[in-house]
CSV table of C-alpha atoms in Angstrom, one decimal:
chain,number,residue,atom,x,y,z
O,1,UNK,CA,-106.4,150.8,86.9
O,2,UNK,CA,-102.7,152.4,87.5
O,3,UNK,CA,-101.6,153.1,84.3
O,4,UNK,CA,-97.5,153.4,84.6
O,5,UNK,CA,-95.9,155.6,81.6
O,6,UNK,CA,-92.1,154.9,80.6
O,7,UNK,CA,-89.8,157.5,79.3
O,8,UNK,CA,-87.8,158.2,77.3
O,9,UNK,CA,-89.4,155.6,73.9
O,10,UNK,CA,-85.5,154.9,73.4
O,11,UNK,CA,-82.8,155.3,74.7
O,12,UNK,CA,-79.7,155.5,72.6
O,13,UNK,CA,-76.3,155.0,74.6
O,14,UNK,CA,-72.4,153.6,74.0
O,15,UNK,CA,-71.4,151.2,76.3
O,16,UNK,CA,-69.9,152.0,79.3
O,17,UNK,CA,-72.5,155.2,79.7
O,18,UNK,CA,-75.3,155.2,82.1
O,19,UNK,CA,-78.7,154.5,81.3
O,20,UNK,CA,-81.5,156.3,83.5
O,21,UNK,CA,-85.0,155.0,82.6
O,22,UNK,CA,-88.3,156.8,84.0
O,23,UNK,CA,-91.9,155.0,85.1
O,24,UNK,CA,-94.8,157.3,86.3
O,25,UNK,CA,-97.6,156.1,87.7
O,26,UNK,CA,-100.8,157.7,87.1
O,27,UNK,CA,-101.8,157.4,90.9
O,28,UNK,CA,-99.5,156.7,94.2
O,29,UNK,CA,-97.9,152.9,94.3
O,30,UNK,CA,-98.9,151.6,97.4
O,31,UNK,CA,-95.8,150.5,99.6
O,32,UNK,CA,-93.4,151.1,96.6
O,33,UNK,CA,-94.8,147.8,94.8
O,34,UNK,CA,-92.6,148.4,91.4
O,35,UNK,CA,-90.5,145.7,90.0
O,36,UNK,CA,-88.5,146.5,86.7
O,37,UNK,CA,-87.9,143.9,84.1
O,38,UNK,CA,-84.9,143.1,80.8
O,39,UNK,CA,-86.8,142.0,78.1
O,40,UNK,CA,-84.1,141.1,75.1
O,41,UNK,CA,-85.8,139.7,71.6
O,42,UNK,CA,-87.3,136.2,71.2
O,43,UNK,CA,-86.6,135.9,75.2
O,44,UNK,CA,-88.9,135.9,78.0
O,45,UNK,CA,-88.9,139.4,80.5
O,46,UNK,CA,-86.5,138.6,83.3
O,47,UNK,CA,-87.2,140.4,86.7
O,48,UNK,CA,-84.5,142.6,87.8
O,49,UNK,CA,-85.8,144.7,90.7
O,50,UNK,CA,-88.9,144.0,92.9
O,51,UNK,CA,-90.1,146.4,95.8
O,52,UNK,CA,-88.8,149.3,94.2
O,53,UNK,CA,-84.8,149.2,95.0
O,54,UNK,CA,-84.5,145.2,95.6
O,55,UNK,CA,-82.3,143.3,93.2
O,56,UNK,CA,-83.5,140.2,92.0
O,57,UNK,CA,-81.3,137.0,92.6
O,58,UNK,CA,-78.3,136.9,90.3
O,59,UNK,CA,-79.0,140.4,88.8
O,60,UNK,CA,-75.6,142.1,88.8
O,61,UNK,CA,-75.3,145.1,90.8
O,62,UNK,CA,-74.5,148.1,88.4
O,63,UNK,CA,-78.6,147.6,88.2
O,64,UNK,CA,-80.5,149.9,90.6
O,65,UNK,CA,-83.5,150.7,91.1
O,66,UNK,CA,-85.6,153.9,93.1
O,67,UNK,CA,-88.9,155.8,93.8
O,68,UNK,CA,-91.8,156.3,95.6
O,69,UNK,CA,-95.2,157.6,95.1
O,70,UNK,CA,-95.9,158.2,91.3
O,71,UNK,CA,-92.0,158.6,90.0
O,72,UNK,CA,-89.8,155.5,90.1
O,73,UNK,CA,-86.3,155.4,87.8
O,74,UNK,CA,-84.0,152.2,86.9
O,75,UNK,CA,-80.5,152.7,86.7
O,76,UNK,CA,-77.9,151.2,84.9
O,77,UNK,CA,-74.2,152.5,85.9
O,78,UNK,CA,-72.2,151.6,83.2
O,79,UNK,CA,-74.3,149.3,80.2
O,80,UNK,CA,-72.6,146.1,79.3
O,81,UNK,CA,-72.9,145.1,75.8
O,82,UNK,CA,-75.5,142.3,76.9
O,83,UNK,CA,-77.7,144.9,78.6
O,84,UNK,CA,-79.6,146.4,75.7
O,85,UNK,CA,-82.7,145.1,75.4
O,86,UNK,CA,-86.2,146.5,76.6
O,87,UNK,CA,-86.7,147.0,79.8
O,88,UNK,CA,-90.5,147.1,81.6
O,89,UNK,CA,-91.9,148.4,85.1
O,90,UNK,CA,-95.0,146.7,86.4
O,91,UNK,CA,-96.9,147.5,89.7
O,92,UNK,CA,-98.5,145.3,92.2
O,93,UNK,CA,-100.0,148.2,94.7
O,94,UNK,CA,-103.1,147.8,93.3
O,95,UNK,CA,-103.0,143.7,93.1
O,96,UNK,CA,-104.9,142.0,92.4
O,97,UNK,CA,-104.9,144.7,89.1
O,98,UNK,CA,-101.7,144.2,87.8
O,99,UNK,CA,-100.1,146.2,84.7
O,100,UNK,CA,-97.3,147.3,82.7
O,101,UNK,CA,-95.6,150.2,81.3
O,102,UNK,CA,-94.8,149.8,77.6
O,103,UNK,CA,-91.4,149.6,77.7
O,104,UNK,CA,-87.7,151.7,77.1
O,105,UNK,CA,-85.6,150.6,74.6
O,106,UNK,CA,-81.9,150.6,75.0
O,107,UNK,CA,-80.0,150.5,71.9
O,108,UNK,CA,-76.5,151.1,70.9
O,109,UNK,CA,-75.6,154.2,69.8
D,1,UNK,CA,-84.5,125.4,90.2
D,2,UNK,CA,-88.0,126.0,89.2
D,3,UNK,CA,-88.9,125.9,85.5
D,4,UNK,CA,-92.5,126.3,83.6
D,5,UNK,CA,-93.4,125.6,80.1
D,6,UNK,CA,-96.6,126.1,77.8
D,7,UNK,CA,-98.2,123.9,75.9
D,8,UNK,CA,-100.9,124.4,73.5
D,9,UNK,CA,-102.2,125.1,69.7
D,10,UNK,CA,-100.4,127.7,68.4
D,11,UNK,CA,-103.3,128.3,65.8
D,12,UNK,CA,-106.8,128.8,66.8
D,13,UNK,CA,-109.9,129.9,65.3
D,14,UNK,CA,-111.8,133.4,65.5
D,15,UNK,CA,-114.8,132.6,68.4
D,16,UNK,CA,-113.3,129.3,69.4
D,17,UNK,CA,-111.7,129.0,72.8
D,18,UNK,CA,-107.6,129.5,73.2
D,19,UNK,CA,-106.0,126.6,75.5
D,20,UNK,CA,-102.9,126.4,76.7
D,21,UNK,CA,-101.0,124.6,79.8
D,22,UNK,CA,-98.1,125.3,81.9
D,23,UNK,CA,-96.5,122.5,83.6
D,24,UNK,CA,-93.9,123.5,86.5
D,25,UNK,CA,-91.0,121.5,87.4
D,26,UNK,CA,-88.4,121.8,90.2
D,27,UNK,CA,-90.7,122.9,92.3
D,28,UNK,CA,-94.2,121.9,94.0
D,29,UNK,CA,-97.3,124.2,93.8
D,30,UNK,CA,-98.3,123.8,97.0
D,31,UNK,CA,-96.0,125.7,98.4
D,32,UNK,CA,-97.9,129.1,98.6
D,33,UNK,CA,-97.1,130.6,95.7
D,34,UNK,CA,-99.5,131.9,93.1
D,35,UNK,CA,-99.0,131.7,89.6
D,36,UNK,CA,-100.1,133.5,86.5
D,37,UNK,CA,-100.5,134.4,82.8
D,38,UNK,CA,-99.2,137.3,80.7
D,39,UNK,CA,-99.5,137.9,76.9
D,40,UNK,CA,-97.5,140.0,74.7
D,41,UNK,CA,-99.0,140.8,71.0
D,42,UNK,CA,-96.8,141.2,68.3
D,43,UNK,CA,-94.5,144.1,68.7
D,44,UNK,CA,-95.8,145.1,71.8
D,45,UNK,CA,-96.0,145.7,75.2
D,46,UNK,CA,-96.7,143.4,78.5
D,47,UNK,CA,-100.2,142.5,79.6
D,48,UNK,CA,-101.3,140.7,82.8
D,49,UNK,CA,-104.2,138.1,82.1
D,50,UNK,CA,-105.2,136.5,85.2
D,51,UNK,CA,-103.3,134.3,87.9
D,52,UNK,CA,-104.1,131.7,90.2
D,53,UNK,CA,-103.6,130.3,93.8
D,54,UNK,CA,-102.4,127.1,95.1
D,55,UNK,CA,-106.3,126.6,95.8
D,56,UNK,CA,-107.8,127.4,92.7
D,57,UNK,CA,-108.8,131.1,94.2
D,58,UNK,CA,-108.7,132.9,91.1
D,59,UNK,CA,-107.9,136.8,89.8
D,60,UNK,CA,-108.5,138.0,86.5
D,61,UNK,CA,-108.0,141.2,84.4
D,62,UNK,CA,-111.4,142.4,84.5
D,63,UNK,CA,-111.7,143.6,81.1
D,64,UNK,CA,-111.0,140.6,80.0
D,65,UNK,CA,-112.9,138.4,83.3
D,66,UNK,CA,-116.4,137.4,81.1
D,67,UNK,CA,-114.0,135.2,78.9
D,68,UNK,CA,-111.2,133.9,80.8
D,69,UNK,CA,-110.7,130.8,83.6
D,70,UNK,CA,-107.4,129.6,85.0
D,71,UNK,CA,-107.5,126.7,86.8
D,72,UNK,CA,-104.7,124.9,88.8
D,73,UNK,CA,-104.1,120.9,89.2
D,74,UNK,CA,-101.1,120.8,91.9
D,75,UNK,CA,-100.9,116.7,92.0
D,76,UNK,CA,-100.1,117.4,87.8
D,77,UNK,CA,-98.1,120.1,88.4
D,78,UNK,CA,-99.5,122.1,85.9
D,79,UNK,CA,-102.3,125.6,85.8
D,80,UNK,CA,-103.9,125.9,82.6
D,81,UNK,CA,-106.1,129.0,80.9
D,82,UNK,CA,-109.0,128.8,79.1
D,83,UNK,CA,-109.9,132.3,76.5
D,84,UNK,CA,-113.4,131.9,75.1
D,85,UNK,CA,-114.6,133.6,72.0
D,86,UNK,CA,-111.2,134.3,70.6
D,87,UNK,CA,-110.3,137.0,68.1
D,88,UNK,CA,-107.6,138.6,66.4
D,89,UNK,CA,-106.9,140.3,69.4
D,90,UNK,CA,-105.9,137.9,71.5
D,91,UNK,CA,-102.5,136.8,69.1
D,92,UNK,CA,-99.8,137.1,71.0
D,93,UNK,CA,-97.4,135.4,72.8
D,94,UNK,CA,-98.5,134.1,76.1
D,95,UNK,CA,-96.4,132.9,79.1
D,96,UNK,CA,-96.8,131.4,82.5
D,97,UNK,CA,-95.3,133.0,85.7
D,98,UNK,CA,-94.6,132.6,89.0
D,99,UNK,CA,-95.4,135.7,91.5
D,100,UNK,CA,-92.6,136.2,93.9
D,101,UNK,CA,-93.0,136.4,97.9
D,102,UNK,CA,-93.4,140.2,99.7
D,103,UNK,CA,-91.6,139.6,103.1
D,104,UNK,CA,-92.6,136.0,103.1
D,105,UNK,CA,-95.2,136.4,102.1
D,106,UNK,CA,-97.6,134.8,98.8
D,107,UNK,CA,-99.7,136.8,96.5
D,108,UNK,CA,-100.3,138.5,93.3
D,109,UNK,CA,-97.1,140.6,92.8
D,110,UNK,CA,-94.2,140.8,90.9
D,111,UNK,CA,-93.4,137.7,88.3
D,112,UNK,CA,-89.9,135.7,89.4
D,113,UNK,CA,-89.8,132.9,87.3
D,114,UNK,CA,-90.6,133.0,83.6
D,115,UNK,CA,-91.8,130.1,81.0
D,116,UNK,CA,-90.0,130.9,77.1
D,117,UNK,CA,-94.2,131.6,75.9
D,118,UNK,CA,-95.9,130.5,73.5
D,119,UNK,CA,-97.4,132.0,70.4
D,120,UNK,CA,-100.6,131.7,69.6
D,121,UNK,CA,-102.2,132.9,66.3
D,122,UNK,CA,-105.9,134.0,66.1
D,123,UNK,CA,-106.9,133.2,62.4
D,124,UNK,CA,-109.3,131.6,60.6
């Protein structure tokens, strides 16, 4: 099983800063098979990115994602106040196995 | 637009067997895609349960495989899963998914479309 670790825990930022959030993978993803997902409270995950650097329908473009291999980093350009939330990789090189990092939380500084 | 929701007791018994539901809407299941389950336990992170294909081929977590089933009827609209022997453990909120398409292509990948989940509460 890939087990994907997400860093930094939290991430404390004003708005208008850029947010830079880290997922490595314990063992090459296979044809860069990351998707990132915004996860805000008492609401379900919404996918953002698939494929490593694809942006999901609708998902606003200050959202980008990049990476290969084992190192793959989300990137907010400037955070809107509605962007702080949790925020989850998950990889699909090994499917059928499927899993999860645990998560970055962006809060308001 | 395609839309899921679960359905299902939101309080079941240690060592009885966790049901839930997801009917789709907007959307047939016939068309290729695979769908799937993933829980969340209180304060905590993602976990992929299992998912299933348009024909019933199913793929499960395999730590969890011995008590799981998913199972799909497309002229309902609706995939269901089954957890045997439940336990405190298994609390959380679940929710049904859709995997997305890799270059037109169906499979189990990345989750597109979301239901709101479901708690469910292990206790006796």
């Amino acid at each position: 099983e890939i087990v994907l670790t997400q860093s930094p825990g939290t991430l404390s930022l004003s708005p208008g800063e850029r947010a830079t959030l880290s997922c490595r993978a314990s063992q090459s993803v296979r044809n860069t098979y990351l998707a990132w997902y915004q996860q805000k409270p008492g609401q379900a995950p919404r996918l953002l990115i698939y494929g490593a650097s694809s942006r999901a329908t609708g998902i606003p473009d200050r959202f980008s994602g990049s990476g290969s291999g084992t190192d793959f980093t989300l990137t907010i350009s400037r955070l809107e106040p509605e962007d702080f939330a949790v925020y989850y990789c998950q990889q699909y090189g090994s499917s059928p196995s499927l899993t999860f990092g645990q998560g970055t939380k962006v809060e308001i500084k | 637009q395609v839309r899921l929701l679960e359905s299902g007791p939101g309080l079941v018994k240690p060592s009885e067997t966790l049901s839930l539901t997801c009917v789709v809407s907007g959307d047939s299941l016939t068309r290729g895609y695979y769908w799937g389950w993933v829980r969340q336990s209180p304060g905590k992170g993602l976990e992929w349960i299992g998912s299933v294909s348009q024909t019933g081929g199913t793929y499960y977590k395999s730590s969890l495989r011995s008590r799981l089933t998913i199972s799909i009827d497309t002229s309902r609209k609706q995939f269901s899963l089954k957890v045997t022997s439940a336990t405190a453990a298994d609390t959380a909120v679940y929710y049904c998914s859709r995997h997305g398409s890799v270059r037109g292509d169906y499979g189990i990948n990345y989750f597109d479309t979301w239901g709101p989940g479901t708690l469910v509460i292990v206790s006796s």
